[in-house]
mmCIF file of C-alpha atoms in Angstrom:
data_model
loop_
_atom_site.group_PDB
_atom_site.id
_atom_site.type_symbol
_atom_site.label_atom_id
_atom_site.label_comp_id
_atom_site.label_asym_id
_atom_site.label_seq_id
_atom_site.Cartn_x
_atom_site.Cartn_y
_atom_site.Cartn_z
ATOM 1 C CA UNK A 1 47.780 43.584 -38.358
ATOM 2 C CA UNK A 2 46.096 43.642 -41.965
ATOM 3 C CA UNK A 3 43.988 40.562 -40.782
ATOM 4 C CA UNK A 4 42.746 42.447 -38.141
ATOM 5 C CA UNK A 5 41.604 45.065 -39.726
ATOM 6 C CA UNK A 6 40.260 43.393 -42.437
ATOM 7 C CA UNK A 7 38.093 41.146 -40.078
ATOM 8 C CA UNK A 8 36.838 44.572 -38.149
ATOM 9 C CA UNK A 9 36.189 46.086 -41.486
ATOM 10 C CA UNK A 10 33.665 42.648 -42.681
ATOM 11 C CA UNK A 11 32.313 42.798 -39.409
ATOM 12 C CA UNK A 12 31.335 46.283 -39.345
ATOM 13 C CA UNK A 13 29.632 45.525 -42.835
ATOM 14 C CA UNK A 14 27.696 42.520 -41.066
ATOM 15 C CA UNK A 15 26.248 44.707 -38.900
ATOM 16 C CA UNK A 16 25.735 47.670 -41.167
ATOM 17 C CA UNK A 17 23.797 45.189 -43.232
ATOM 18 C CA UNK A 18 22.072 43.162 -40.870
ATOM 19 C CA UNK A 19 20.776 47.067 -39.637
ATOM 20 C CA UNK A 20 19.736 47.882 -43.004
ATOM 21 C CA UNK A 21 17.604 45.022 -43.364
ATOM 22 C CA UNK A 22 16.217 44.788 -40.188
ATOM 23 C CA UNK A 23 14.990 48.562 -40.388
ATOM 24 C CA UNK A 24 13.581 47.828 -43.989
ATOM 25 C CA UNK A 25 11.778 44.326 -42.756
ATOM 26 C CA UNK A 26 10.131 46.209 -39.774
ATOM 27 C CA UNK A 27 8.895 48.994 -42.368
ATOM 28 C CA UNK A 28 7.424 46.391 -44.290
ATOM 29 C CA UNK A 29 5.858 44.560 -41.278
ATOM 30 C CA UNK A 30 4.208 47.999 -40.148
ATOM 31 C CA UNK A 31 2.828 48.846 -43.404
ATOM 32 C CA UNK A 32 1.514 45.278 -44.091
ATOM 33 C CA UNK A 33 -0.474 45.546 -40.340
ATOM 34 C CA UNK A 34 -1.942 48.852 -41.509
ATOM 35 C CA UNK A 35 -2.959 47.492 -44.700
ATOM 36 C CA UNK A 36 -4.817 44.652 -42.640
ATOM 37 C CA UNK A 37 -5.792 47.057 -40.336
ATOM 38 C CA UNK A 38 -7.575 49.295 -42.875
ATOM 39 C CA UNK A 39 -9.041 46.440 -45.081
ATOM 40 C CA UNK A 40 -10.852 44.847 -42.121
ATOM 41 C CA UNK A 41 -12.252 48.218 -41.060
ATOM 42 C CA UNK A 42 -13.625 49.095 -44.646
ATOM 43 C CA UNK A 43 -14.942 45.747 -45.640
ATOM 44 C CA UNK A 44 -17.940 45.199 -47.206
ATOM 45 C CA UNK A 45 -20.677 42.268 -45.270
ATOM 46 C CA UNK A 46 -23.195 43.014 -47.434
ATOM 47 C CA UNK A 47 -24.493 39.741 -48.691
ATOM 48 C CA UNK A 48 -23.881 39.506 -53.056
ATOM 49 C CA UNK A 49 -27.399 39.774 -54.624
ATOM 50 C CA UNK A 50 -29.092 36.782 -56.295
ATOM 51 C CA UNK A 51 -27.969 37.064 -60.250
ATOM 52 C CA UNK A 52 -30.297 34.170 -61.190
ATOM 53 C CA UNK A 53 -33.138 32.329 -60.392
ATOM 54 C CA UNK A 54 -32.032 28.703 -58.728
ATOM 55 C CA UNK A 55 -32.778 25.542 -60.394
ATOM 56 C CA UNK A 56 -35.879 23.974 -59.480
ATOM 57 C CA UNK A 57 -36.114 20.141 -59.393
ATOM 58 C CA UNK A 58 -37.782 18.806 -62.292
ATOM 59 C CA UNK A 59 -35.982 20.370 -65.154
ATOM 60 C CA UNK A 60 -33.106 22.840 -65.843
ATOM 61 C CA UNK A 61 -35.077 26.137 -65.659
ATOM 62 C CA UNK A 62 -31.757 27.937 -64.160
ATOM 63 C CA UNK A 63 -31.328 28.496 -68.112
ATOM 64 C CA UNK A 64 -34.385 29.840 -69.500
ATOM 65 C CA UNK A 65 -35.445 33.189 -70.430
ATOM 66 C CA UNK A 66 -38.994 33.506 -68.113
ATOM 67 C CA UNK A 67 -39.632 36.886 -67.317
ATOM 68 C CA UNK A 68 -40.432 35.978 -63.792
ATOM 69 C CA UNK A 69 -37.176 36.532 -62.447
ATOM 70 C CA UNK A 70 -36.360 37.968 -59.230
ATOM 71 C CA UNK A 71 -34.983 41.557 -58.929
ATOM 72 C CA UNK A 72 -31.999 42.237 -57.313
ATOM 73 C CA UNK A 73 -32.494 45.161 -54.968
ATOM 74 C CA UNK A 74 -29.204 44.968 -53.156
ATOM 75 C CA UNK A 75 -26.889 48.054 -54.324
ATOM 76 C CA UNK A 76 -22.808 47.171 -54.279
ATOM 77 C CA UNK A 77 -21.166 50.499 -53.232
ATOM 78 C CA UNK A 78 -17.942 49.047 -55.867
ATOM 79 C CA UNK A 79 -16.929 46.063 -57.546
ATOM 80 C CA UNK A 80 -14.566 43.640 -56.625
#
């Protein structure tokens, strides 16, 4: 009779638990889809703006100081 009961009472837990962390695993499944959700519709396509002037061929003028450098007019709304 005490084997019986004793095999109810770790079955009872097996489903208590397998409940418990189904229900949390779901929760975490939902959140992680609205994260994705709400990162794709707030991304940023804005191309990144040119830094530095590209090498030309002929010589390594990626690393001088010329003043005739190209502005970067493309604002970033925030950093990354």
């Amino acid at each position: 009779m005490f084997a019986l009961f004793l095999t109810a009472v770790v079955a009872l837990t097996f489903v208590a638990a397998t409940a418990v962390l189904a229900d949390s695993g779901l929760r975490w499944w939902s959140a992680f889809g609205q994260l994705r959700r709400e990162v794709a519709r707030t991304a940023i396509v804005a191309p990144l703006p040119v830094l530095r002037s590209p090498i030309t061929s002929g010589g390594c003028s990626g690393f001088d100081r010329s003043p005739a450098r190209p502005v970067a007019k493309v604002s970033l709304s925030r950093a990354a």
